[in-house]
Short mmCIF file of C-alpha atoms in Angstrom, two decimals:
data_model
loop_
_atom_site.label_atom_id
_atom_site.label_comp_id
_atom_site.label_asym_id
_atom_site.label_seq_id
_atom_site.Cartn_x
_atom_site.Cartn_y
_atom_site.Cartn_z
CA UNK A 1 39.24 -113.34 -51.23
CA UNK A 2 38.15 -116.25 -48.66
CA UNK A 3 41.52 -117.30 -48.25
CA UNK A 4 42.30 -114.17 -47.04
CA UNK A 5 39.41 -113.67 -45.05
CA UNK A 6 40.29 -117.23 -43.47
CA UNK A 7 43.83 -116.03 -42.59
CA UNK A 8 42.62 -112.83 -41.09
CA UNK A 9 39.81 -114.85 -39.10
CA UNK A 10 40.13 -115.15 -35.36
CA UNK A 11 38.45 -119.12 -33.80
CA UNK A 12 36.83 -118.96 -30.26
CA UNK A 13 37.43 -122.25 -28.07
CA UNK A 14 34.47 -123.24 -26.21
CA UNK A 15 35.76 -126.06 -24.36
CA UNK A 16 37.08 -124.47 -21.14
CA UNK A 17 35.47 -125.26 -18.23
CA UNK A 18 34.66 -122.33 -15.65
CA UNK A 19 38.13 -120.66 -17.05
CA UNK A 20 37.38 -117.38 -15.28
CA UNK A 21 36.89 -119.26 -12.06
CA UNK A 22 39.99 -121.66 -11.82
CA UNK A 23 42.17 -119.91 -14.33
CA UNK A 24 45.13 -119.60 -11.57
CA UNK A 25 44.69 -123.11 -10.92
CA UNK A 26 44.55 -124.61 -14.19
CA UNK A 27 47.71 -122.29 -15.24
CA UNK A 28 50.23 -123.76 -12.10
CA UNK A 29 48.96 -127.20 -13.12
CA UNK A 30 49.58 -127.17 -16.55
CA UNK A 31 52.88 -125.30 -16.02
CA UNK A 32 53.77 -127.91 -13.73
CA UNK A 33 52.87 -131.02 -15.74
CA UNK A 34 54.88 -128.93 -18.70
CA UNK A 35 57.94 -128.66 -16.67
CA UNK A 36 57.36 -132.19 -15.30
CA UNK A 37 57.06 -133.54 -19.33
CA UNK A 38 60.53 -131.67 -20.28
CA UNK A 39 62.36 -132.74 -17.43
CA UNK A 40 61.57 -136.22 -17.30
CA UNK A 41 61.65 -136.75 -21.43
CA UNK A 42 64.87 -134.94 -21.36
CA UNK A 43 66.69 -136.92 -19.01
CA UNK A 44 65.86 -140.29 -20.62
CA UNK A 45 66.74 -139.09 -23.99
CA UNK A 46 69.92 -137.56 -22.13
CA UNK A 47 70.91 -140.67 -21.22
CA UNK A 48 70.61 -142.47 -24.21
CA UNK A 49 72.94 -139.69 -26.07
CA UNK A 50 75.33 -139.91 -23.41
CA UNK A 51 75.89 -143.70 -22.57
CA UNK A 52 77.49 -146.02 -25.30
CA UNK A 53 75.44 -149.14 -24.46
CA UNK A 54 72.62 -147.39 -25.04
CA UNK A 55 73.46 -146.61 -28.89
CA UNK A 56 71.24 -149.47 -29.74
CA UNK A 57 68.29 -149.20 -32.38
CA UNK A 58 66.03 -149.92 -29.22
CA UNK A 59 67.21 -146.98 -27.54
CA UNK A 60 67.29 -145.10 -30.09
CA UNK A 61 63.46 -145.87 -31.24
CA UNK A 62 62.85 -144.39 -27.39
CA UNK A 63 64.77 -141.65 -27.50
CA UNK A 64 63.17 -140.49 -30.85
CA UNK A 65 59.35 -141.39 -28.88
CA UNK A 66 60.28 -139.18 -26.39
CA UNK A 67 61.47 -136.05 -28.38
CA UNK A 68 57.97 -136.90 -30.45
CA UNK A 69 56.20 -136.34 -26.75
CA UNK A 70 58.04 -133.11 -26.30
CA UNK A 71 56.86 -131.71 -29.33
CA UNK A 72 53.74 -132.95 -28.99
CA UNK A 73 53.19 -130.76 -26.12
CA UNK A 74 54.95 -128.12 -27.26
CA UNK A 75 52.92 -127.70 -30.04
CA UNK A 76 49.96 -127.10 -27.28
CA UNK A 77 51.38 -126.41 -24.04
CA UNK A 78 52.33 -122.57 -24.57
CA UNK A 79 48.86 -122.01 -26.39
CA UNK A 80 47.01 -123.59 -23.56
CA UNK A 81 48.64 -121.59 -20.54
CA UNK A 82 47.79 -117.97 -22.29
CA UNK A 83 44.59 -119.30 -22.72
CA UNK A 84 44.27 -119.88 -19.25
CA UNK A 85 45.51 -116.40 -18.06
CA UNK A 86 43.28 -114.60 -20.72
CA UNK A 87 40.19 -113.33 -21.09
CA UNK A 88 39.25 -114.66 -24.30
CA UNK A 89 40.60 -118.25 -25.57
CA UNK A 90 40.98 -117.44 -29.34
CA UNK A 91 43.47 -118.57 -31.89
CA UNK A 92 43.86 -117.36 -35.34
CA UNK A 93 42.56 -119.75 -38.46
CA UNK A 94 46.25 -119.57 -39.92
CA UNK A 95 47.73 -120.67 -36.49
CA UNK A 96 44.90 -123.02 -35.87
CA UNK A 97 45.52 -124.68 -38.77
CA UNK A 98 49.38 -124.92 -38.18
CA UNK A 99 48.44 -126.35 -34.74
CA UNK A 100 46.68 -128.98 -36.02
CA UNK A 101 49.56 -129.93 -38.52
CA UNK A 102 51.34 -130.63 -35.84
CA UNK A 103 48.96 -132.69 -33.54
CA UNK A 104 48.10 -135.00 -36.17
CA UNK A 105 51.52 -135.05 -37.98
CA UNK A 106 53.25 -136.09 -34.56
CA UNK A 107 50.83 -138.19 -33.42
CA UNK A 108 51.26 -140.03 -36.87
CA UNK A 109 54.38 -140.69 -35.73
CA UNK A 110 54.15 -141.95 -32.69
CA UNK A 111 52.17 -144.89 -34.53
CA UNK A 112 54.94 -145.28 -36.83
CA UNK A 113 57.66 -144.95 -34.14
CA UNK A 114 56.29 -147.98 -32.06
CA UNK A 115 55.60 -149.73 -35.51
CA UNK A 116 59.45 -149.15 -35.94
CA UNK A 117 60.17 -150.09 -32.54
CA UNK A 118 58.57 -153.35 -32.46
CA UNK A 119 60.18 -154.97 -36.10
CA UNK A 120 63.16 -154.12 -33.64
CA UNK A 121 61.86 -156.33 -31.40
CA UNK A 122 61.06 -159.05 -34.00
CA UNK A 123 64.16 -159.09 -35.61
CA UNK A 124 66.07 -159.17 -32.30
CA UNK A 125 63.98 -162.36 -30.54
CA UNK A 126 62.76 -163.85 -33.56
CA UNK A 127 66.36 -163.36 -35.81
CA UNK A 128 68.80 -162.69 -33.64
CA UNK A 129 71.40 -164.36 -36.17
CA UNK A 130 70.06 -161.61 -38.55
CA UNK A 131 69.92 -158.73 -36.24
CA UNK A 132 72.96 -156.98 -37.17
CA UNK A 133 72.27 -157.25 -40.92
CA UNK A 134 68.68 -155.90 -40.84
CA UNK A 135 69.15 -153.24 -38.15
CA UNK A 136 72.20 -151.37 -39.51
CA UNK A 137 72.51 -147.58 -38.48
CA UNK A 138 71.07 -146.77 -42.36
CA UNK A 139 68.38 -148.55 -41.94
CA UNK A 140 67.51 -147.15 -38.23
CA UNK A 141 68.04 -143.14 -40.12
CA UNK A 142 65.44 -144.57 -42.57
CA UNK A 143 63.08 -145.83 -40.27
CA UNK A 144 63.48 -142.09 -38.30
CA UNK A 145 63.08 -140.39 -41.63
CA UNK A 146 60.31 -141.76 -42.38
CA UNK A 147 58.41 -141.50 -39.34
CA UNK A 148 58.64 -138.31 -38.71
CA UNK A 149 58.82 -136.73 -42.93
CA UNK A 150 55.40 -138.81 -44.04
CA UNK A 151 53.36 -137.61 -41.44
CA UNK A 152 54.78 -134.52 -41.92
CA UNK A 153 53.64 -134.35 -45.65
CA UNK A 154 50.28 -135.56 -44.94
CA UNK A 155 49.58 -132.75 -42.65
CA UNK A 156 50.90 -130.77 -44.81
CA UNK A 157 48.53 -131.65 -47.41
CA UNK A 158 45.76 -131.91 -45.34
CA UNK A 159 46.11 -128.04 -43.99
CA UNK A 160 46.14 -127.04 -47.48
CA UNK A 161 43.02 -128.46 -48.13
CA UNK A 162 41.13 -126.66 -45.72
CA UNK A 163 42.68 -123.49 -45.76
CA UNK A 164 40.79 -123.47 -48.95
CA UNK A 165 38.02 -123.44 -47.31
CA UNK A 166 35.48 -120.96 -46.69
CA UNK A 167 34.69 -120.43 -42.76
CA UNK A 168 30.78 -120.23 -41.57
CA UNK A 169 31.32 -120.80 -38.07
CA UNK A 170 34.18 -119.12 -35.55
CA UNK A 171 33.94 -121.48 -32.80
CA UNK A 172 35.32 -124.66 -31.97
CA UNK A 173 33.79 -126.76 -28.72
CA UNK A 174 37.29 -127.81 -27.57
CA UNK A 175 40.53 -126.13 -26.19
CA UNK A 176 42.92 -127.14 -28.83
CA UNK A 177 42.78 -127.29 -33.06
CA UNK A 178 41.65 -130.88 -33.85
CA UNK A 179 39.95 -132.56 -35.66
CA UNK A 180 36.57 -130.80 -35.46
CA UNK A 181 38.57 -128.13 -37.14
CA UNK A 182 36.67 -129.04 -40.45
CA UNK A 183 32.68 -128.06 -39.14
CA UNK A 184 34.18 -124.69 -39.32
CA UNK A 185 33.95 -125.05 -42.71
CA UNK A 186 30.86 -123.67 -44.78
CA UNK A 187 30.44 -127.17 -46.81
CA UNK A 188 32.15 -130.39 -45.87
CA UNK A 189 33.64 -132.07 -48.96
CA UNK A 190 34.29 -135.58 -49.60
CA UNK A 191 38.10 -135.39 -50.56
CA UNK A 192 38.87 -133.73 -47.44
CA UNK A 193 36.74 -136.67 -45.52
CA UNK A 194 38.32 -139.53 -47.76
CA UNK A 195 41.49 -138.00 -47.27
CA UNK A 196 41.46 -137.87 -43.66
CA UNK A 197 39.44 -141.17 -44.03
CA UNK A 198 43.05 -142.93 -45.99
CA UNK A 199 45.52 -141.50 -43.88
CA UNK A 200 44.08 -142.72 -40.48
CA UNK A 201 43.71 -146.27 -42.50
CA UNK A 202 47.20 -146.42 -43.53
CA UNK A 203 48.90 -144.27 -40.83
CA UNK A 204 47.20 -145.46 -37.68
CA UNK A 205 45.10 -148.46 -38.23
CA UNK A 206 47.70 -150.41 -40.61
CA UNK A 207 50.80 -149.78 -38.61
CA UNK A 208 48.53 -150.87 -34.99
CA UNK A 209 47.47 -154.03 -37.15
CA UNK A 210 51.31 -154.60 -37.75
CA UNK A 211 52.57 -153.76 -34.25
CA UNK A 212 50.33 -156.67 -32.85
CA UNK A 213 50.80 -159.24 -35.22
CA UNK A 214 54.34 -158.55 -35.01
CA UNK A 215 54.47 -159.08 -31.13
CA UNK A 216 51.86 -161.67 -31.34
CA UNK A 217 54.79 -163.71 -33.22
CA UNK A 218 57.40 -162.66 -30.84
CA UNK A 219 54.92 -163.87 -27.55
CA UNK A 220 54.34 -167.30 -29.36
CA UNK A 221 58.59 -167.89 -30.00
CA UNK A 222 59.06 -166.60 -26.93
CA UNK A 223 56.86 -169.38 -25.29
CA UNK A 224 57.99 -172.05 -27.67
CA UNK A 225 61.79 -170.97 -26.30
CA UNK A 226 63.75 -171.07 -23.22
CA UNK A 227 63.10 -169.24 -20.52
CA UNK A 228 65.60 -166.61 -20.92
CA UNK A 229 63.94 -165.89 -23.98
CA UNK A 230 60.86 -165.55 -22.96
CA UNK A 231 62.24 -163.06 -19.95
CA UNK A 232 63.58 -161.07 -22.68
CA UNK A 233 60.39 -160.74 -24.90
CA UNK A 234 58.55 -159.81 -21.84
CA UNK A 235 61.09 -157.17 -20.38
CA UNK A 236 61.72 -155.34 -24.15
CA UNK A 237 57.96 -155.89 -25.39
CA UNK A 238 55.28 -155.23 -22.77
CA UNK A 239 56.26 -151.47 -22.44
CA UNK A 240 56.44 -150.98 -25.90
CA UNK A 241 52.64 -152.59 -25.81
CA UNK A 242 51.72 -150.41 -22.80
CA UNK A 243 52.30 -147.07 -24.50
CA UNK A 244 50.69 -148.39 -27.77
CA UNK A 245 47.61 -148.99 -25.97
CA UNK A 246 47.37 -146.24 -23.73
CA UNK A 247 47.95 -143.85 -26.97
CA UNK A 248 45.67 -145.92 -29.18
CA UNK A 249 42.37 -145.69 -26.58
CA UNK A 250 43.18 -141.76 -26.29
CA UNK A 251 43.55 -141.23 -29.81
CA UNK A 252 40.25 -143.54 -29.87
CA UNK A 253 38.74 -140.21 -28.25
CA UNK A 254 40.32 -137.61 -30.37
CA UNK A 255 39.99 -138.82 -33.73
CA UNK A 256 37.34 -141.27 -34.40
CA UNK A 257 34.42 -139.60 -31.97
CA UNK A 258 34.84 -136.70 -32.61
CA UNK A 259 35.09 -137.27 -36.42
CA UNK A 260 32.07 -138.73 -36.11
CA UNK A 261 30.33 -136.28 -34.32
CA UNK A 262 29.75 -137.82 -31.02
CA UNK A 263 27.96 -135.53 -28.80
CA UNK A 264 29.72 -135.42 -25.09
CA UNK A 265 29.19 -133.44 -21.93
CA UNK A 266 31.51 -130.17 -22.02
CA UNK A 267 33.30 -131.77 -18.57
CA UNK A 268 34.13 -135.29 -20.50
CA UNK A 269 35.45 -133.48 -23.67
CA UNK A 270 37.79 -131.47 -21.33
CA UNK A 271 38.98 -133.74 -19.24
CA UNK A 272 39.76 -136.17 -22.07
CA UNK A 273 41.68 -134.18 -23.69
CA UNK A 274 43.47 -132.84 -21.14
CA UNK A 275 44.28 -136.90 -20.65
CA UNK A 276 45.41 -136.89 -23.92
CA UNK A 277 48.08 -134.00 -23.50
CA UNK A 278 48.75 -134.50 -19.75
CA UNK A 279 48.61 -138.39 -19.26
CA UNK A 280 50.28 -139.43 -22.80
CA UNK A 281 53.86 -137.51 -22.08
CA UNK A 282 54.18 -138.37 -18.94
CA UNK A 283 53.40 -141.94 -19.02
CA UNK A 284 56.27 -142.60 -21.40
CA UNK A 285 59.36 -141.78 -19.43
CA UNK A 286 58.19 -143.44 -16.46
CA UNK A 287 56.99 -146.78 -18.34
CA UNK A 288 60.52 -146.54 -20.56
CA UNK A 289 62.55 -145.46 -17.37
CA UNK A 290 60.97 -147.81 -14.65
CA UNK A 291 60.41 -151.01 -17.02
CA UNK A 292 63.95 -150.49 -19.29
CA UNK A 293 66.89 -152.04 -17.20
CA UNK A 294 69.30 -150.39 -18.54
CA UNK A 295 67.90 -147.04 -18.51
CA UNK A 296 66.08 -147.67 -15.24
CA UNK A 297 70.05 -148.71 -14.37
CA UNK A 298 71.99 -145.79 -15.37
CA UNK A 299 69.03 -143.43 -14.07
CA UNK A 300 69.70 -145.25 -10.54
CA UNK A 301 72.92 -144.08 -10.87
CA UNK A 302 72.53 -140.34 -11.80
CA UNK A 303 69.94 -139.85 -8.92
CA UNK A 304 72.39 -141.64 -6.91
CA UNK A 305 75.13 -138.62 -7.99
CA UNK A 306 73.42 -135.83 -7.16
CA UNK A 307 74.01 -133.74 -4.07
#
């Protein structure tokens, strides 16, 4: 009988600031930065399918980050811009839930994407001898695979946790289904906390820990080689590190604080996490279009074609 009450149950967001006032406003930007987000995702990952040199495991690590952005805001996006033209901002618990499935199972992979992305990097500087034997096309479909399916499974699990729960509370202090999803609930159990407690251990914390001791290795080769090495390590690595950090201090926001019930200003909340969706997807295709030569290259050169 709660389940079905649950499913049937309608959330309010509370996070909008003066909605009514700059609705119009807020709906061309968002539209905008949506269109902007497509586009410029698109067109990298465009590239990639459609230039040979660019069928590299690199490549094809960015290409797969940048279809993870686009679904990323597509999973809040089209939400966000009806909220913005409507009188009430409410969501059903079922869809709620699914929403949150996605944010978290997506952003899981983006932590295991750059994880993925930067044994790439090891094995090419550190091994190159090795490269080809490490780095076969299985190995890159495994790597995908299993980015994208394990996150997938722990959301999964996760929403099926707490759609067993029974709902004392209908209103959520943000604009989109995170993690405060769970003080909705009528008691607050520890598997659901442990849980959420093991997965951000072994699907955020353990792949960041890996990511920098990995290109804390490649740094010190890279200085301990020749120069053209060490050109190479920066020109591959440092975007790779720019997008991990810029994601990890967002996520910082979004996960931890609010898990643990930090108390902010209704302005702060919304404007961080409208960093978080606006900032995020757009910061990749510029970092992996401006700082990649080759992409930056044949980008150059489609600009350069058009009328």
């Amino acid at each position: 009988m709660d389940n079905d009450l649950n499913v049937t149950s309608f959330i309010t967001f509370a996070g909008h600031v003066e909605v009514e006032k700059y609705r119009y406003l807020y709906f061309v930007i968002m539209l905008t930065v949506y269109i902007l987000i497509i586009c410029s995702n698109s067109t990298i990952v465009y590239l990639i399918w459609n230039h040979q040199n660019l069928h590299e495991p690199m490549y094809i690590f960015i290409a797969a980050l940048l279809i993870n952005s686009v679904l990323f805001s597509t999973a809040t996006y089209p939400k966000l811009l009806i909220d913005f033209l409507s009188e009430r901002q409410i969501i059903s618990y079922l869809a709620c839930l699914f929403q949150f499935q996605m944010l978290y199972s997506l952003g899981g992979s983006e932590f295991l994407l750059l994880a993925a992305m930067s044994y790439d990097r090891y094995v090419s500087i550190c091994k190159p001898l090795q490269y080809q034997t490490f780095m076969t096309k299985t190995n890159v479909n495994v790597l995908l695979v299993v980015a994208w399916l394990v996150p997938a499974c722990q959301g999964v699990v996760a929403v099926l946790l707490s759609a067993k729960k029974k709902l004392c509370a209908f209103t959520l202090k943000g604009i989109m289904c995170n993690s405060t999803i769970q003080k909705l609930h009528c008691l607050r159990t520890t598997v659901l906390n442990v849980y959420g407690l093991v997965v951000l251990v072994y699907m955020v914390i353990l792949p960041t820990i890996f990511i920098l001791i990995t290109y804390t290795r490649i740094f010190i080769i890279a200085y301990r080689s020749c120069r053209e090495v060490r050109r190479k390590a920066a020109q591959t690595c440092l975007p790779h590190l720019i997008v991990l950090i810029n994601f990890s201090c967002l996520s910082v926001y979004d996960v931890l604080l609010l898990r643990l019930g930090t108390e902010f200003p209704k302005i702060v909340s919304f404007i961080m996490t409208l960093q978080l969706l606006m900032y995020h997807p757009l910061f990749n295709p510029i970092i992996y279009g401006l700082k990649m030569k080759e992409i930056y290259k044949h980008l150059k050169s489609l600009f350069c074609k058009m009328p």
